[in-house]
PDB file of C-alpha atoms (C1' of nucleotides) in Angstrom:
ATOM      1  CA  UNK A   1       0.000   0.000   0.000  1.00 72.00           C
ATOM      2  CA  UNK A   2       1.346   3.454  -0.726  1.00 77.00           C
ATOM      3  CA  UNK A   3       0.147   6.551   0.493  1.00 90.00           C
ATOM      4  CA  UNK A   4       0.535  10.063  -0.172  1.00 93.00           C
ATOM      5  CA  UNK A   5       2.127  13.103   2.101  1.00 97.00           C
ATOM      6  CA  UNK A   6       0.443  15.703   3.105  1.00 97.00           C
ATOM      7  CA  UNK A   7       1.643  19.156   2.008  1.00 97.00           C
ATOM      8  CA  UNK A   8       2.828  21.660   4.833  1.00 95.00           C
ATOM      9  CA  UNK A   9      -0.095  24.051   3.721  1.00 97.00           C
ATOM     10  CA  UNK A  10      -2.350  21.879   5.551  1.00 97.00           C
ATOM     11  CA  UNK A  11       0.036  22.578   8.908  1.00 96.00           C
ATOM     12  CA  UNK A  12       0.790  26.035   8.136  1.00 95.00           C
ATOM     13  CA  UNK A  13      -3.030  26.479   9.635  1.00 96.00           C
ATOM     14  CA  UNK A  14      -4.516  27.601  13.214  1.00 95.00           C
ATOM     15  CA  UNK A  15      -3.344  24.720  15.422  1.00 95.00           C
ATOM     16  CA  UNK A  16      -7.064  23.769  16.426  1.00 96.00           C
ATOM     17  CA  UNK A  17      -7.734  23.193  12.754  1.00 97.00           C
ATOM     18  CA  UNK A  18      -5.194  20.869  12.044  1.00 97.00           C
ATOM     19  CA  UNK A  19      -5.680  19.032  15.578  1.00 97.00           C
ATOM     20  CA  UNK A  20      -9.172  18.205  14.479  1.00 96.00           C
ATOM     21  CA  UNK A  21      -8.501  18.094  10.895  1.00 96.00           C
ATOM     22  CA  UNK A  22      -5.824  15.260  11.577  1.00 97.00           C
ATOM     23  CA  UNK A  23      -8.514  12.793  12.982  1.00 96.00           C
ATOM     24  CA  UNK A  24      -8.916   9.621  10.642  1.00 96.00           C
ATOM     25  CA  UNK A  25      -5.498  10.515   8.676  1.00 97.00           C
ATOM     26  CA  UNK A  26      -2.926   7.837   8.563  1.00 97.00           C
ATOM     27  CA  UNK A  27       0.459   8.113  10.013  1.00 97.00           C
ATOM     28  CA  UNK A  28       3.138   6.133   7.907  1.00 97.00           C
ATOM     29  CA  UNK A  29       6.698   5.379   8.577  1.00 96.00           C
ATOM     30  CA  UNK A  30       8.726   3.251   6.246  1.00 96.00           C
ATOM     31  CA  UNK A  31      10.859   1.215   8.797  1.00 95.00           C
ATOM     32  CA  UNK A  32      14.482   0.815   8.008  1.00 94.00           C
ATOM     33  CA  UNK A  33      14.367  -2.575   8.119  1.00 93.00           C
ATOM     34  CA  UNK A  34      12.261  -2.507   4.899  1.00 93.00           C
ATOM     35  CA  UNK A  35       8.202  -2.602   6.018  1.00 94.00           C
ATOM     36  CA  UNK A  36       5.658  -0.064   6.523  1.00 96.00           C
ATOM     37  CA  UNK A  37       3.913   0.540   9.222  1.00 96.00           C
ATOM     38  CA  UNK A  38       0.413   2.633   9.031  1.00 97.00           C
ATOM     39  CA  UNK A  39      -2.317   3.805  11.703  1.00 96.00           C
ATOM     40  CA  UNK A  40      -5.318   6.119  11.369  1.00 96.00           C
ATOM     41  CA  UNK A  41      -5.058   8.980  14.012  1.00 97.00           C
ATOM     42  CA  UNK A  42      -8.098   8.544  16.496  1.00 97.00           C
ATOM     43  CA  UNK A  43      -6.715  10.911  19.368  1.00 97.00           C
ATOM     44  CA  UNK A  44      -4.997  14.271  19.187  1.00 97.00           C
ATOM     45  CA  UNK A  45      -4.281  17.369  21.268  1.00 96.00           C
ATOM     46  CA  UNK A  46      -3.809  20.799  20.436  1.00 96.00           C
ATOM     47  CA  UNK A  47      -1.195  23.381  22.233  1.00 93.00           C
ATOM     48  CA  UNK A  48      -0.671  26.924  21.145  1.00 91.00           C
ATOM     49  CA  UNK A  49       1.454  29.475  21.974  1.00 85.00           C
ATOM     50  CA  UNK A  50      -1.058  31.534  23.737  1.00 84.00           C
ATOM     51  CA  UNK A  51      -0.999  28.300  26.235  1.00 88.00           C
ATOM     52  CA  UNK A  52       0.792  27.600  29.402  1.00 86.00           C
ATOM     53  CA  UNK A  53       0.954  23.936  28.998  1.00 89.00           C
ATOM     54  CA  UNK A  54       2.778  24.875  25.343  1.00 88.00           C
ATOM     55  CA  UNK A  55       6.950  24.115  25.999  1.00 83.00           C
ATOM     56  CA  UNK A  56       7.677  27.206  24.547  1.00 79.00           C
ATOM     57  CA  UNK A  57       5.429  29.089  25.992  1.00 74.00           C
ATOM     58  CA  UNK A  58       8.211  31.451  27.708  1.00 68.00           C
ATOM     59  CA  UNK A  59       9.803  32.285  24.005  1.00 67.00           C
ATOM     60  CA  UNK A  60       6.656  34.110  22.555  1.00 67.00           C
ATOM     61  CA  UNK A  61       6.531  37.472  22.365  1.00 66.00           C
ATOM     62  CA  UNK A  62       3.365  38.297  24.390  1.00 63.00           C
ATOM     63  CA  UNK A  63       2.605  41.440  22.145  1.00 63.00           C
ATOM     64  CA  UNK A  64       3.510  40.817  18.857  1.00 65.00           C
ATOM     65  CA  UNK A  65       2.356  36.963  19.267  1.00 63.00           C
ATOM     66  CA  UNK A  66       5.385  35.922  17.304  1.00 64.00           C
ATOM     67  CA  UNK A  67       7.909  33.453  18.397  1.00 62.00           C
ATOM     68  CA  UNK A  68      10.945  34.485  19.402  1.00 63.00           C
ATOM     69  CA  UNK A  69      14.434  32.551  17.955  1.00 60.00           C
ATOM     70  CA  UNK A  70      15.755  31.395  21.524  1.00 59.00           C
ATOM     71  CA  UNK A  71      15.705  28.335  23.306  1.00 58.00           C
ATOM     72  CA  UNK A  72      16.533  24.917  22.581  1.00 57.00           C
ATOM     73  CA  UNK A  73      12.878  24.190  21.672  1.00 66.00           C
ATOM     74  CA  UNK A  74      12.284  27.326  19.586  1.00 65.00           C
ATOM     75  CA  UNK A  75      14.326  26.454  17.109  1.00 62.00           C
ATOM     76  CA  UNK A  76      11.917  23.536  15.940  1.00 66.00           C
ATOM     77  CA  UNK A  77       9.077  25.588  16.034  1.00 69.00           C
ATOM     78  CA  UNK A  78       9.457  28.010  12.895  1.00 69.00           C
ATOM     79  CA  UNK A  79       8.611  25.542   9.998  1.00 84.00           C
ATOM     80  CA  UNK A  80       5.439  23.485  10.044  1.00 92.00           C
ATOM     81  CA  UNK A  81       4.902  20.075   9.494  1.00 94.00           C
ATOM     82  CA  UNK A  82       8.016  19.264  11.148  1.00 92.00           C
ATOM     83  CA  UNK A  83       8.073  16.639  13.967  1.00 93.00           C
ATOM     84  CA  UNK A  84       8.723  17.768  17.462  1.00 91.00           C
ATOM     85  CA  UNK A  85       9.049  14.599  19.584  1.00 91.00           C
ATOM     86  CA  UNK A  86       9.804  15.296  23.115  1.00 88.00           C
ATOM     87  CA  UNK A  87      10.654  12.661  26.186  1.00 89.00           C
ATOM     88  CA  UNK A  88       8.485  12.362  29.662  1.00 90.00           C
ATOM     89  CA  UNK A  89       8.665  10.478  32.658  1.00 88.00           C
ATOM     90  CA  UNK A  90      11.597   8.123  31.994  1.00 83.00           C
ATOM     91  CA  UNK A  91      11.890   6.968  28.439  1.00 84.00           C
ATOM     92  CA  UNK A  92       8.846   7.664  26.648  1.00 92.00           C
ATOM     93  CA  UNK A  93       8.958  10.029  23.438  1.00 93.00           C
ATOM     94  CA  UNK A  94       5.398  11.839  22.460  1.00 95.00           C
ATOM     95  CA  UNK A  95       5.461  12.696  18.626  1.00 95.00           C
ATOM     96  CA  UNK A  96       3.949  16.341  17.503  1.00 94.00           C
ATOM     97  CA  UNK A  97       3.631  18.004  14.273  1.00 95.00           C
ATOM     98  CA  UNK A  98       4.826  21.567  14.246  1.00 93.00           C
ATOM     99  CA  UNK A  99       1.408  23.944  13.194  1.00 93.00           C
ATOM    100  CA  UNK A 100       0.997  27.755  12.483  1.00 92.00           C
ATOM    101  CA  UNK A 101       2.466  29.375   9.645  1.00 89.00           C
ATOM    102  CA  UNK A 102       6.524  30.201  10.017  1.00 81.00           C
ATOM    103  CA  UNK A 103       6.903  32.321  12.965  1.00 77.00           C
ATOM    104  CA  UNK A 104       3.935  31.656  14.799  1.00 83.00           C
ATOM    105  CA  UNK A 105       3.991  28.740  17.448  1.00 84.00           C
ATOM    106  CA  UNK A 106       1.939  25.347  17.619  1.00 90.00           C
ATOM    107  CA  UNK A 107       1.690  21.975  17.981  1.00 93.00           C
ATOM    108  CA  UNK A 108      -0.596  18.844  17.674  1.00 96.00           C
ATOM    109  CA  UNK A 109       0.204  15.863  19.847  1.00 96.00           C
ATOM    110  CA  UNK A 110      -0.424  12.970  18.639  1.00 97.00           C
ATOM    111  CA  UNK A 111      -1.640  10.345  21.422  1.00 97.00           C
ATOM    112  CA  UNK A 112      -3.224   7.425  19.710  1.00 97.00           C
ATOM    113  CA  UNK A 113      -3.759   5.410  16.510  1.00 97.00           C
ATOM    114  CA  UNK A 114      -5.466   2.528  15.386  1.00 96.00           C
ATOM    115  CA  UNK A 115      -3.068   0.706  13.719  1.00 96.00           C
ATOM    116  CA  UNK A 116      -3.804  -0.297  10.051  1.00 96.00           C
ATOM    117  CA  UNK A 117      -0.188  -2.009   8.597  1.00 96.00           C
ATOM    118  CA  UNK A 118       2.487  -3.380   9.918  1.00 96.00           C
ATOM    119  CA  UNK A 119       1.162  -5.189  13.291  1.00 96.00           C
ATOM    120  CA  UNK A 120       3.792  -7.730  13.628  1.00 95.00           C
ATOM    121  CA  UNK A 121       6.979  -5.478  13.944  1.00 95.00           C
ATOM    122  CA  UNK A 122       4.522  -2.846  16.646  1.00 96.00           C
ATOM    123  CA  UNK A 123       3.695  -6.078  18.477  1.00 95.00           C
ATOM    124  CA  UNK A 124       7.371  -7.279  18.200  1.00 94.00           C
ATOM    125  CA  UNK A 125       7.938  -3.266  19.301  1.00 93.00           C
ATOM    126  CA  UNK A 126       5.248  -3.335  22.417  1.00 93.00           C
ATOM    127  CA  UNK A 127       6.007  -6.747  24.096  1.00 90.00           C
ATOM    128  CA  UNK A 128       3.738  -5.139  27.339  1.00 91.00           C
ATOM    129  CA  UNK A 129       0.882  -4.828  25.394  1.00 91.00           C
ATOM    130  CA  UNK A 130      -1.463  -8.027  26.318  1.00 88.00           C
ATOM    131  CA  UNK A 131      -3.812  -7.107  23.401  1.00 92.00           C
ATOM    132  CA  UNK A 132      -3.941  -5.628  20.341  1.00 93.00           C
ATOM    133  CA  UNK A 133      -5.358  -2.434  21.455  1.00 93.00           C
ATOM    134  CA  UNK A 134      -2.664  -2.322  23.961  1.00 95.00           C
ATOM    135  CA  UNK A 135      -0.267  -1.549  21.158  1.00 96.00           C
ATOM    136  CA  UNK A 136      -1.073   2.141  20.076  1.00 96.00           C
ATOM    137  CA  UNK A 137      -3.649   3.663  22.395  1.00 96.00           C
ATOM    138  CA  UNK A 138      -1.221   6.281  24.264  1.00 96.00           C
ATOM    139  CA  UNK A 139       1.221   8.535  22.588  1.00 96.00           C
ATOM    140  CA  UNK A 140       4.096   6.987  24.386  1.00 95.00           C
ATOM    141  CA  UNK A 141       2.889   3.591  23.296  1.00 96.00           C
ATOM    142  CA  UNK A 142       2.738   5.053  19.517  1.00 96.00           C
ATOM    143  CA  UNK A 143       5.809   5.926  19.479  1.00 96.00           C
ATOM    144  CA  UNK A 144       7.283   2.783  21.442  1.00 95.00           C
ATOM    145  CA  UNK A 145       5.577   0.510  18.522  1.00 96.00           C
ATOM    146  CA  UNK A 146       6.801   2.714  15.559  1.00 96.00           C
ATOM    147  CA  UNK A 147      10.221   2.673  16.883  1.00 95.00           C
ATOM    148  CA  UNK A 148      10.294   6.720  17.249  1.00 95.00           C
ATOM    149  CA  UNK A 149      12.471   8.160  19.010  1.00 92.00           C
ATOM    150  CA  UNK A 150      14.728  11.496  19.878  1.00 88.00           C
ATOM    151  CA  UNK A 151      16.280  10.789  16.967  1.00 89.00           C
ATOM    152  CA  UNK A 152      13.577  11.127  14.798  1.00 91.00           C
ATOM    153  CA  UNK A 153      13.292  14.924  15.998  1.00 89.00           C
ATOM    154  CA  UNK A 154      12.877  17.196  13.664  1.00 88.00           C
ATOM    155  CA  UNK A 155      12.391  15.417  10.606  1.00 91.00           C
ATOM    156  CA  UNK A 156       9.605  16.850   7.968  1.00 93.00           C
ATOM    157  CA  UNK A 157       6.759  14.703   8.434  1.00 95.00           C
ATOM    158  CA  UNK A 158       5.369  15.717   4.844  1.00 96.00           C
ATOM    159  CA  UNK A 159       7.773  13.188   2.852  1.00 95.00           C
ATOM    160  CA  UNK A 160       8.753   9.993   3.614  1.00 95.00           C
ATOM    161  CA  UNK A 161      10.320   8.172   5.295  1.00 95.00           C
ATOM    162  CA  UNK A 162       7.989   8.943   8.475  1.00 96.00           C
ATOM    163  CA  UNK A 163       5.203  10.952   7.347  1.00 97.00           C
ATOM    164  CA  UNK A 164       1.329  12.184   7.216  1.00 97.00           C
ATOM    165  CA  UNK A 165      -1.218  11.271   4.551  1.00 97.00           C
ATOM    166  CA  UNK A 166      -4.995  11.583   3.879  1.00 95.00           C
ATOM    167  CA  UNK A 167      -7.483   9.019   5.151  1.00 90.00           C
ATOM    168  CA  UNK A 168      -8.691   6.624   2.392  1.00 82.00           C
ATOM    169  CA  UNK A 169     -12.033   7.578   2.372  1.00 83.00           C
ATOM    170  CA  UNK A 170     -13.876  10.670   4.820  1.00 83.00           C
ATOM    171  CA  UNK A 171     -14.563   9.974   8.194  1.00 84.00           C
ATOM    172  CA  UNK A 172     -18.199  10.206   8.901  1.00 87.00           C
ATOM    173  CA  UNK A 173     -18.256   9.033  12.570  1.00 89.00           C
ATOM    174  CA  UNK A 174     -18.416  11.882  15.110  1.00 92.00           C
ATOM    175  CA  UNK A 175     -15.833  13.531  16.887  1.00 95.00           C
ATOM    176  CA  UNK A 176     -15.978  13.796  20.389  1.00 96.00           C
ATOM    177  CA  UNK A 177     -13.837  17.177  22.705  1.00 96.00           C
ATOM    178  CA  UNK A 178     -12.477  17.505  26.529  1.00 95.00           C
ATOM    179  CA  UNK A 179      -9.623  19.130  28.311  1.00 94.00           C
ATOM    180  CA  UNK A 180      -6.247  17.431  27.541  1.00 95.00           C
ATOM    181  CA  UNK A 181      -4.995  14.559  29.584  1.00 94.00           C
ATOM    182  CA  UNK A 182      -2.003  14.251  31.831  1.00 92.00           C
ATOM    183  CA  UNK A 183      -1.704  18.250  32.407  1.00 91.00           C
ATOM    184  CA  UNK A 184      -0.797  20.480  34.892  1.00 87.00           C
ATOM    185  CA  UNK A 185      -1.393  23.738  33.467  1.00 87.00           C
ATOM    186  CA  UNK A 186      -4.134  24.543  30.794  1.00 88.00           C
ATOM    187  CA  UNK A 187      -6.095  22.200  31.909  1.00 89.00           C
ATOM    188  CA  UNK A 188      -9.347  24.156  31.715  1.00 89.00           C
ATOM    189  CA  UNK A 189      -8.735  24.198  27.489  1.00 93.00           C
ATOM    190  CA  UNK A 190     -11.432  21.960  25.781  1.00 94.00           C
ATOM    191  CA  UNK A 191      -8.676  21.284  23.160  1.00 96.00           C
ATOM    192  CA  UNK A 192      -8.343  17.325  23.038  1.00 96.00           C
ATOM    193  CA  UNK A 193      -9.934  15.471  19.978  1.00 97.00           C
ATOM    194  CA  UNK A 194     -10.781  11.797  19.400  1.00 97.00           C
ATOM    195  CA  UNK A 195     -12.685   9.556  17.554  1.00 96.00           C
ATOM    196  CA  UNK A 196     -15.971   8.509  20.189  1.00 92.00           C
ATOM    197  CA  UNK A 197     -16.348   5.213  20.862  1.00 91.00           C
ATOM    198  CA  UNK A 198     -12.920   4.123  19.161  1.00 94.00           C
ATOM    199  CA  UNK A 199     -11.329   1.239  20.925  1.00 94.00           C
ATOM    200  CA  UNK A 200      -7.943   2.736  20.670  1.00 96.00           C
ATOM    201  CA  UNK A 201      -8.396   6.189  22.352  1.00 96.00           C
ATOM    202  CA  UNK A 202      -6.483   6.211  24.799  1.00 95.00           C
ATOM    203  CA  UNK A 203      -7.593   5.139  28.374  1.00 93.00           C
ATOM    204  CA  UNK A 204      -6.516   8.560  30.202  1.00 89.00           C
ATOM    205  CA  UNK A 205      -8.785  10.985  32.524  1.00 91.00           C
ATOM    206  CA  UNK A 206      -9.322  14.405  31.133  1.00 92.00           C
ATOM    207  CA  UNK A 207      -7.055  16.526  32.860  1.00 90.00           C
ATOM    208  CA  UNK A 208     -10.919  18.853  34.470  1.00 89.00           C
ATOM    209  CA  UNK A 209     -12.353  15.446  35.668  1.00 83.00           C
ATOM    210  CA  UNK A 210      -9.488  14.280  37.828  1.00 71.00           C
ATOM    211  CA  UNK A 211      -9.935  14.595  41.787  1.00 57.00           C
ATOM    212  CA  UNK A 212      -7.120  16.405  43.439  1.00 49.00           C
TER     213      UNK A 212
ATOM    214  C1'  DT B   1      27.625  19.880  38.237  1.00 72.83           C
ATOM    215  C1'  DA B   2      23.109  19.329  40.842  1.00 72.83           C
ATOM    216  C1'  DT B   3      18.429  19.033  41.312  1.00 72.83           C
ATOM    217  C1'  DA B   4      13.456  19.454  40.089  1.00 72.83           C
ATOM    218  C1'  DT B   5       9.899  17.959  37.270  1.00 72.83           C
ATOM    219  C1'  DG B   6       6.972  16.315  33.569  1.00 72.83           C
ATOM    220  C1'  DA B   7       1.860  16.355  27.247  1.00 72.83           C
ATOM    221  C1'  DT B   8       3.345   8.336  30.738  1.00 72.83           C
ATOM    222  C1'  DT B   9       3.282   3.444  31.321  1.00 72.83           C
ATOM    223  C1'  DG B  10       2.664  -0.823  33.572  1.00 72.83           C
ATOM    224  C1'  DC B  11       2.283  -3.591  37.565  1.00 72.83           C
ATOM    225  C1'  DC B  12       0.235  -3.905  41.994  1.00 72.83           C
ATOM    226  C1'  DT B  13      -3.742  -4.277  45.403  1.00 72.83           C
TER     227       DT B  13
ATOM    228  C1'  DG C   1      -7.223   3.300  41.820  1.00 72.83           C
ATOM    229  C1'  DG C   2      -2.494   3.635  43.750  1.00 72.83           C
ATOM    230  C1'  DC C   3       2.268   4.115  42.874  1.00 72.83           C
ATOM    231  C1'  DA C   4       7.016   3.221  41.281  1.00 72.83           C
ATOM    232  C1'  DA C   5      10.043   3.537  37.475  1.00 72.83           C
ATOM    233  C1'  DT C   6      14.885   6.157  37.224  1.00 72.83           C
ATOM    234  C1'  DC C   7      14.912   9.668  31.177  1.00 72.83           C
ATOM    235  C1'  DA C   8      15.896  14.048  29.019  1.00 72.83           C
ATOM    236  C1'  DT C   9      15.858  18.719  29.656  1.00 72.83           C
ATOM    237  C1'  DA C  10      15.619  23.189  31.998  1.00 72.83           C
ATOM    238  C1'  DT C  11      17.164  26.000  35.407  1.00 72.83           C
ATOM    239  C1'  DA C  12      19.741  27.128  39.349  1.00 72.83           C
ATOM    240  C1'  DG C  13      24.037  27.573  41.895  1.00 72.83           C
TER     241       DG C  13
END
DNA sequence: TATATGATTGCCT
DNA sequence: GGCAATCATATAG
């Protein structure tokens, strides 16, 4: 099966767009070792720079709204359709694609797929995962069964070998909101999308909903 | 150099 | 649902 890329016009948008825009497209990565391996996105978050939970929050410019060129993370941040992948809690890498047009700051987080290709090498990938559904439905466990990692950082995600391409057919079932999981800050922003009802969304408590 | 902390996962009760 | 794991990076001293 081959696939197309998608062009960096359709990143170069407002980051809540192409969060929600990005639901049902595929993400592809031709494996070094020769195979593809395919998933449709079903889960996705959206972090802008007029957000506290954003990385490079601290490197906007809170007047003009542009990005300023400092910082390590900055740098990444300039050119959409990029991939900024980023490490948490031990080793676990979360893959985002770089939105806004060039200058402006964004990012959609990718945090779960249903994978379509390529199931032996993620299951070879994501020995943990009991079931199938174990194997993408989290973005560190995306990642884990693509094989992504830090050094993968960076890296256009509008041509191969690891990149973005348009659903097969439309999506027609509904997509569902809620505040973003896992946060500390932000957390009141109604900016997480996913596929309702999809067994691969990821099992996480919206970041509102969680006792403290 | 030293320490704090996080856009998580998986194993335990 | 509780909680430990023990990574990369930012920021402080």
């Amino acid at each position: 099966m081959t696939y197309s890329p998608l062009p960096i016009a359709f990143f170069a948008r407002p980051t809540l767009e192409v969060a929600r825009d990005l639901l049902g497209h595929l993400l592809v990565y031709h494996h070094p070792a020769g195979d593809t391996l395919a998933g449709q996105i079903v889960e996705a978050e959206a972090y802008t720079q007029n957000d506290p939970a954003f990385h490079p929050w601290k490197s906007v410019d809170r007047e003009t709204g542009l990005i300023k060129p400092e910082g390590r993370t900055a740098a990444f941040f300039d050119e959409p359709g990029r991939a900024y992948i980023y490490n948490v809690y031990y080793s676990n890498w979360l893959l985002n694609v770089v939105t806004e047009p060039e200058g402006y700051a964004g990012a959609v987080l990718i945090r779960a797929i249903e994978p379509l290709e390529g199931l032996d090498r993620m299951r070879m990938h994501r020995v943990a995962a009991r079931r199938d559904r174990d194997l993408t439905n989290g973005p560190g466990k995306l990642t884990q069964a693509f094989g992504l990692d830090g050094s993968h950082h960076g890296l256009p995600l509008t041509a191969p070998p690891l990149y973005l391409a348009a659903p097969p057919e439309p999506l027609t079932v509904p997509i569902a909101t809620s505040s973003r999981i896992g946060l500390t800050r932000g957390i009141d922003r109604p900016w997480r999308f996913f596929i309702q009802g999809n067994a691969y969304v990821s099992p996480g408590t919206p970041s509102d909903q969680r006792k403290r």
